[in-house]
Backbone as JSON Lines, residues from 0, in Angstrom:
{"i":0,"aa":"M","n":[132.18,138.38,112.17],"ca":[132.44,138.15,113.46],"c":[131.85,137.93,114.89]}
{"i":1,"aa":"D","n":[131.49,138.94,114.91],"ca":[130.61,139.26,116.12],"c":[129.53,138.78,115.9]}
{"i":2,"aa":"F","n":[128.69,138.43,114.74],"ca":[127.58,137.98,114.59],"c":[127.63,136.06,115.41]}
{"i":3,"aa":"L","n":[128.87,135.32,114.57],"ca":[128.92,134.19,115.08],"c":[129.34,134.05,116.3]}
{"i":4,"aa":"Q","n":[129.91,135.14,117.1],"ca":[130.4,134.59,118.45],"c":[129.07,134.96,119.08]}
{"i":5,"aa":"H","n":[128.19,136.05,118.7],"ca":[126.67,136.36,119.45],"c":[125.98,135.14,119.3]}
{"i":6,"aa":"E","n":[126.0,134.49,118.23],"ca":[125.06,133.18,117.92],"c":[125.76,132.14,118.89]}
{"i":7,"aa":"F","n":[126.82,131.73,119.12],"ca":[127.62,130.55,119.9],"c":[126.96,131.0,121.21]}
{"i":8,"aa":"I","n":[127.24,132.2,121.74],"ca":[127.13,132.39,122.72],"c":[125.27,132.32,122.87]}
{"i":9,"aa":"H","n":[124.5,132.05,122.2],"ca":[123.11,132.38,122.53],"c":[122.96,130.23,122.19]}
{"i":10,"aa":"I","n":[123.74,129.93,121.64],"ca":[123.44,128.23,121.3],"c":[123.66,127.77,122.78]}
{"i":11,"aa":"L","n":[125.06,127.99,123.4],"ca":[125.5,127.57,124.61],"c":[124.5,127.68,125.24]}
{"i":12,"aa":"E","n":[123.8,129.2,125.34],"ca":[122.94,129.73,126.69],"c":[121.83,128.73,126.49]}
{"i":13,"aa":"S","n":[121.54,128.17,125.51],"ca":[120.13,127.7,124.87],"c":[120.75,126.23,125.78]}
{"i":14,"aa":"L","n":[121.55,125.41,125.59],"ca":[122.04,124.14,125.8],"c":[122.21,124.01,127.01]}
{"i":15,"aa":"R","n":[122.53,125.21,127.85],"ca":[122.61,125.41,129.49],"c":[121.36,125.31,129.98]}
{"i":16,"aa":"R","n":[120.33,126.12,129.36],"ca":[119.09,125.64,129.67],"c":[118.05,124.75,129.57]}
{"i":17,"aa":"F","n":[118.56,123.55,128.72],"ca":[117.83,122.77,128.31],"c":[117.16,121.6,129.32]}
{"i":18,"aa":"E","n":[116.2,120.81,129.22],"ca":[115.58,120.4,130.15],"c":[114.49,119.46,129.51]}
{"i":19,"aa":"F","n":[114.79,118.23,129.81],"ca":[113.98,117.46,129.38],"c":[112.74,117.28,130.17]}
{"i":20,"aa":"T","n":[111.76,117.4,128.98],"ca":[110.35,116.98,129.77],"c":[109.95,115.76,129.27]}
{"i":21,"aa":"P","n":[108.39,115.03,129.61],"ca":[108.01,113.95,129.06],"c":[107.78,114.56,127.43]}
{"i":22,"aa":"W","n":[107.29,114.95,126.84],"ca":[106.91,115.29,125.48],"c":[108.66,115.51,124.73]}
{"i":23,"aa":"K","n":[109.42,116.0,125.4],"ca":[110.45,116.12,124.8],"c":[111.52,114.79,124.83]}
{"i":24,"aa":"I","n":[111.09,113.8,125.75],"ca":[111.73,112.7,125.7],"c":[110.91,111.89,124.09]}
{"i":25,"aa":"V","n":[109.66,112.13,124.19],"ca":[109.03,111.11,123.42],"c":[109.13,111.68,121.74]}
{"i":26,"aa":"G","n":[109.68,113.16,121.53],"ca":[109.98,113.55,120.75],"c":[111.54,112.92,120.15]}
{"i":27,"aa":"L","n":[112.2,113.32,121.26],"ca":[113.73,112.47,120.99],"c":[113.65,111.12,120.4]}
{"i":28,"aa":"L","n":[113.07,110.32,121.21],"ca":[112.63,108.69,121.2],"c":[112.41,108.5,119.61]}
{"i":29,"aa":"G","n":[111.24,109.64,119.02],"ca":[110.89,109.3,117.73],"c":[111.86,109.4,116.54]}
{"i":30,"aa":"S","n":[113.08,110.29,117.07],"ca":[113.6,111.26,116.01],"c":[114.42,110.36,116.39]}
{"i":31,"aa":"V","n":[114.82,109.46,117.32],"ca":[116.06,108.37,117.2],"c":[115.46,107.01,116.6]}
{"i":32,"aa":"M","n":[114.27,106.88,116.89],"ca":[113.42,105.47,115.95],"c":[113.67,105.49,114.4]}
{"i":33,"aa":"F","n":[113.05,106.99,114.41],"ca":[112.62,107.09,112.51],"c":[114.38,107.61,111.87]}
{"i":34,"aa":"T","n":[115.52,107.96,112.87],"ca":[116.89,108.17,111.97],"c":[117.24,106.9,112.06]}
{"i":35,"aa":"S","n":[116.99,105.8,112.93],"ca":[117.88,104.26,113.22],"c":[117.55,103.67,112.1]}
{"i":36,"aa":"R","n":[116.58,103.9,111.38],"ca":[116.01,103.02,110.4],"c":[116.8,103.27,108.62]}
{"i":37,"aa":"W","n":[117.69,104.1,109.29],"ca":[118.58,104.46,107.67],"c":[119.64,103.11,108.17]}
{"i":38,"aa":"F","n":[120.12,103.34,109.47],"ca":[120.99,102.16,110.0],"c":[120.81,100.84,109.44]}
{"i":39,"aa":"V","n":[119.65,100.72,109.63],"ca":[119.02,99.22,109.51],"c":[119.02,99.09,108.13]}
{"i":40,"aa":"Q","n":[118.39,100.24,107.21],"ca":[118.48,99.95,106.03],"c":[120.19,99.6,105.19]}
{"i":41,"aa":"L","n":[120.94,100.36,105.56],"ca":[122.17,100.09,105.55],"c":[123.0,98.92,105.65]}
{"i":42,"aa":"Y","n":[122.72,98.44,106.73],"ca":[122.88,96.89,107.1],"c":[122.49,96.24,106.55]}
{"i":43,"aa":"Y","n":[121.6,95.73,105.9],"ca":[120.81,94.67,105.01],"c":[121.13,94.91,103.32]}
{"i":44,"aa":"T","n":[121.49,96.56,103.24],"ca":[122.08,96.72,101.59],"c":[123.23,95.78,101.87]}
{"i":45,"aa":"R","n":[124.32,96.62,102.79],"ca":[125.74,95.86,102.91],"c":[125.33,94.28,103.03]}
{"i":46,"aa":"K","n":[124.65,93.93,103.89],"ca":[124.65,92.14,103.91],"c":[124.2,91.53,102.97]}
{"i":47,"aa":"L","n":[123.39,91.73,102.13],"ca":[122.59,91.09,101.09],"c":[123.16,91.92,99.67]}
{"i":48,"aa":"K","n":[124.08,92.79,99.27],"ca":[124.62,92.97,98.56],"c":[123.74,93.71,97.22]}
{"i":49,"aa":"R","n":[122.71,94.13,97.59],"ca":[121.76,94.81,96.95],"c":[120.85,95.63,97.5]}
{"i":50,"aa":"V","n":[120.19,96.76,97.12],"ca":[119.25,98.22,97.81],"c":[118.1,97.23,98.44]}
{"i":51,"aa":"V","n":[117.69,97.12,99.81],"ca":[116.33,96.45,100.16],"c":[115.94,97.39,101.09]}
{"i":52,"aa":"M","n":[114.58,97.19,101.44],"ca":[114.12,97.76,102.6],"c":[113.54,96.96,103.34]}
{"i":53,"aa":"P","n":[114.41,96.82,104.47],"ca":[113.41,95.68,105.34],"c":[112.65,95.82,106.1]}
{"i":54,"aa":"L","n":[111.92,94.87,106.33],"ca":[110.22,95.34,107.01],"c":[110.98,96.04,108.41]}
{"i":55,"aa":"S","n":[111.52,95.67,108.82],"ca":[111.81,96.62,110.43],"c":[112.21,98.27,109.98]}
{"i":56,"aa":"F","n":[112.48,98.5,108.44],"ca":[112.77,99.57,107.86],"c":[111.5,100.52,108.22]}
{"i":57,"aa":"W","n":[110.34,99.87,108.25],"ca":[108.73,100.57,107.83],"c":[108.35,100.48,109.37]}
{"i":58,"aa":"W","n":[108.64,99.48,110.15],"ca":[108.21,99.28,111.49],"c":[108.64,100.75,112.25]}
{"i":59,"aa":"L","n":[109.99,100.96,111.93],"ca":[110.91,101.87,112.58],"c":[110.26,103.27,112.02]}
{"i":60,"aa":"S","n":[109.56,103.2,110.73],"ca":[109.27,104.73,110.43],"c":[108.05,104.95,111.19]}
{"i":61,"aa":"V","n":[107.02,103.91,110.97],"ca":[105.31,104.1,111.7],"c":[106.09,104.7,113.06]}
{"i":62,"aa":"V","n":[106.44,103.69,113.97],"ca":[106.58,104.12,115.32],"c":[107.29,105.38,115.21]}
{"i":63,"aa":"G","n":[108.47,105.93,114.45],"ca":[109.2,107.09,115.12],"c":[107.95,107.87,114.57]}
{"i":64,"aa":"S","n":[107.43,107.82,113.5],"ca":[106.68,108.85,112.53],"c":[105.41,109.33,113.97]}
{"i":65,"aa":"A","n":[104.89,108.03,114.43],"ca":[104.04,108.38,115.07],"c":[104.16,108.71,117.13]}
{"i":66,"aa":"L","n":[105.78,108.68,117.09],"ca":[105.93,109.48,118.47],"c":[106.18,111.15,118.11]}
{"i":67,"aa":"L","n":[106.64,111.08,116.72],"ca":[107.18,112.41,116.25],"c":[105.92,113.39,116.17]}
{"i":68,"aa":"L","n":[104.51,112.71,115.69],"ca":[103.57,113.44,115.51],"c":[102.95,113.45,116.43]}
{"i":69,"aa":"S","n":[102.88,112.7,117.46],"ca":[102.52,112.88,119.12],"c":[103.0,113.86,119.77]}
{"i":70,"aa":"Y","n":[104.34,114.26,119.62],"ca":[105.27,115.12,119.96],"c":[104.92,116.77,119.23]}
{"i":71,"aa":"F","n":[104.57,116.79,118.36],"ca":[104.24,117.98,117.48],"c":[103.21,118.45,117.62]}
{"i":72,"aa":"I","n":[101.75,117.55,117.76],"ca":[100.58,117.56,118.06],"c":[100.48,118.16,120.08]}
{"i":73,"aa":"F","n":[100.79,117.1,120.33],"ca":[100.4,117.22,122.02],"c":[101.28,118.4,122.82]}
{"i":74,"aa":"G","n":[102.36,117.94,122.42],"ca":[103.7,118.76,122.86],"c":[104.01,119.67,122.83]}
{"i":75,"aa":"K","n":[104.35,119.93,121.65],"ca":[104.86,121.55,120.99],"c":[103.62,122.32,119.95]}
{"i":76,"aa":"N","n":[102.45,121.6,119.4],"ca":[101.46,121.94,119.01],"c":[102.08,122.77,118.01]}
{"i":77,"aa":"D","n":[102.69,122.47,116.85],"ca":[103.88,122.71,115.91],"c":[103.3,122.3,114.29]}
{"i":78,"aa":"S","n":[103.03,123.18,113.41],"ca":[101.95,122.9,112.26],"c":[103.1,122.42,111.59]}
{"i":79,"aa":"V","n":[104.18,122.58,111.85],"ca":[105.21,122.33,110.7],"c":[106.03,121.02,110.69]}
{"i":80,"aa":"G","n":[105.78,120.18,112.22],"ca":[106.48,119.47,112.6],"c":[105.25,118.03,112.24]}
{"i":81,"aa":"I","n":[104.12,119.03,112.45],"ca":[102.58,117.63,112.46],"c":[102.96,117.73,110.82]}
{"i":82,"aa":"L","n":[102.61,118.4,109.7],"ca":[102.71,118.23,108.43],"c":[104.27,117.62,107.95]}
{"i":83,"aa":"S","n":[105.17,117.74,108.33],"ca":[106.32,116.76,107.74],"c":[106.62,115.85,108.46]}
{"i":84,"aa":"N","n":[105.9,115.03,109.17],"ca":[105.74,113.99,109.94],"c":[104.75,113.08,109.46]}
{"i":85,"aa":"F","n":[103.22,113.69,109.16],"ca":[102.12,113.47,108.68],"c":[102.32,112.35,107.33]}
{"i":86,"aa":"F","n":[103.21,112.33,106.47],"ca":[103.1,112.04,105.0],"c":[104.0,110.6,104.8]}
{"i":87,"aa":"P","n":[104.74,111.24,105.83],"ca":[106.26,109.85,106.1],"c":[104.94,108.9,106.76]}
{"i":88,"aa":"S","n":[104.57,108.89,108.07],"ca":[103.65,107.61,108.33],"c":[102.9,107.64,107.53]}
{"i":89,"aa":"F","n":[101.81,108.2,106.84],"ca":[101.23,107.6,106.09],"c":[101.86,106.78,104.74]}
{"i":90,"aa":"V","n":[103.22,106.74,104.11],"ca":[103.57,105.99,103.34],"c":[104.36,104.84,104.03]}
{"i":91,"aa":"S","n":[104.51,105.01,105.39],"ca":[105.3,103.63,105.71],"c":[103.66,102.78,106.31]}
{"i":92,"aa":"V","n":[102.56,103.29,106.7],"ca":[101.48,102.16,107.08],"c":[101.14,101.46,105.59]}
{"i":93,"aa":"Y","n":[100.92,102.0,104.92],"ca":[100.59,101.83,103.46],"c":[101.62,100.71,103.01]}
{"i":94,"aa":"N","n":[103.19,100.89,103.13],"ca":[103.93,99.95,102.69],"c":[103.8,98.59,103.88]}
{"i":95,"aa":"L","n":[103.54,98.98,105.23],"ca":[103.07,97.66,105.81],"c":[102.29,96.96,105.93]}
{"i":96,"aa":"V","n":[101.21,97.66,105.01],"ca":[99.64,96.98,104.65],"c":[100.18,96.14,103.88]}
{"i":97,"aa":"V","n":[100.5,96.79,102.42],"ca":[101.2,96.07,101.1],"c":[101.7,94.91,101.69]}
{"i":98,"aa":"H","n":[102.98,94.95,102.67],"ca":[103.61,93.73,102.76],"c":[103.01,92.51,103.41]}
{"i":99,"aa":"L","n":[101.81,92.87,104.31],"ca":[100.89,92.21,104.81],"c":[100.12,91.33,104.23]}
{"i":100,"aa":"R","n":[99.48,92.28,103.29],"ca":[98.93,91.53,101.92],"c":[99.56,90.7,101.29]}
{"i":101,"aa":"E","n":[100.56,90.82,100.63],"ca":[101.71,89.99,100.15],"c":[101.8,88.85,100.97]}
{"i":102,"aa":"V","n":[102.2,88.94,102.22],"ca":[102.56,87.65,103.05],"c":[101.6,86.84,103.08]}
{"i":103,"aa":"K","n":[99.91,87.63,103.19],"ca":[98.99,86.89,103.07],"c":[98.62,85.71,101.87]}
{"i":104,"aa":"R","n":[99.0,86.4,100.48],"ca":[98.7,86.02,99.52],"c":[99.89,85.06,99.34]}
{"i":105,"aa":"R","n":[101.13,85.26,99.75],"ca":[101.96,83.91,99.39],"c":[101.67,82.94,100.47]}
{"i":106,"aa":"S","n":[100.75,83.16,101.44],"ca":[100.82,81.64,102.18],"c":[99.45,80.84,101.92]}
{"i":107,"aa":"L","n":[98.27,82.02,101.33],"ca":[97.38,81.03,100.16],"c":[97.87,80.4,99.13]}
{"i":108,"aa":"V","n":[98.61,80.92,98.44],"ca":[99.37,80.48,97.37],"c":[100.18,78.69,97.65]}
{"i":109,"aa":"E","n":[100.64,79.12,99.01],"ca":[101.67,77.77,99.73],"c":[100.45,76.72,99.79]}
{"i":110,"aa":"S","n":[99.98,77.25,100.56],"ca":[98.22,76.24,100.92],"c":[97.86,75.31,100.17]}
{"i":111,"aa":"E","n":[97.98,76.2,98.67],"ca":[96.93,75.67,97.9],"c":[97.55,74.18,97.05]}
{"i":112,"aa":"V","n":[98.94,74.52,97.2],"ca":[100.17,73.96,96.75],"c":[99.84,72.08,97.35]}
């Protein structure tokens, strides 16, 4: 029990000393954007009554990942954070490229008709 009490006191002390820096704001904003994509996905899934990944999901992923990567590269210099956010950003950009190609292909097909 002493261990838990010690850890709780440590957490409270850390929160008391917490300060916002520009890079922390970038990191927190990236985290909020990256997390909010799941609420967007949930909203569209409930609305359409099927599982969907709307375009806004991928844009939130790209922007959130970019902000988080910036934070971990420049603000914190944390290799674990860099590696854990690089792959999701790559996948998100890839999915956006695939979507844009599909939109372009559809517009070409519709213009031929």
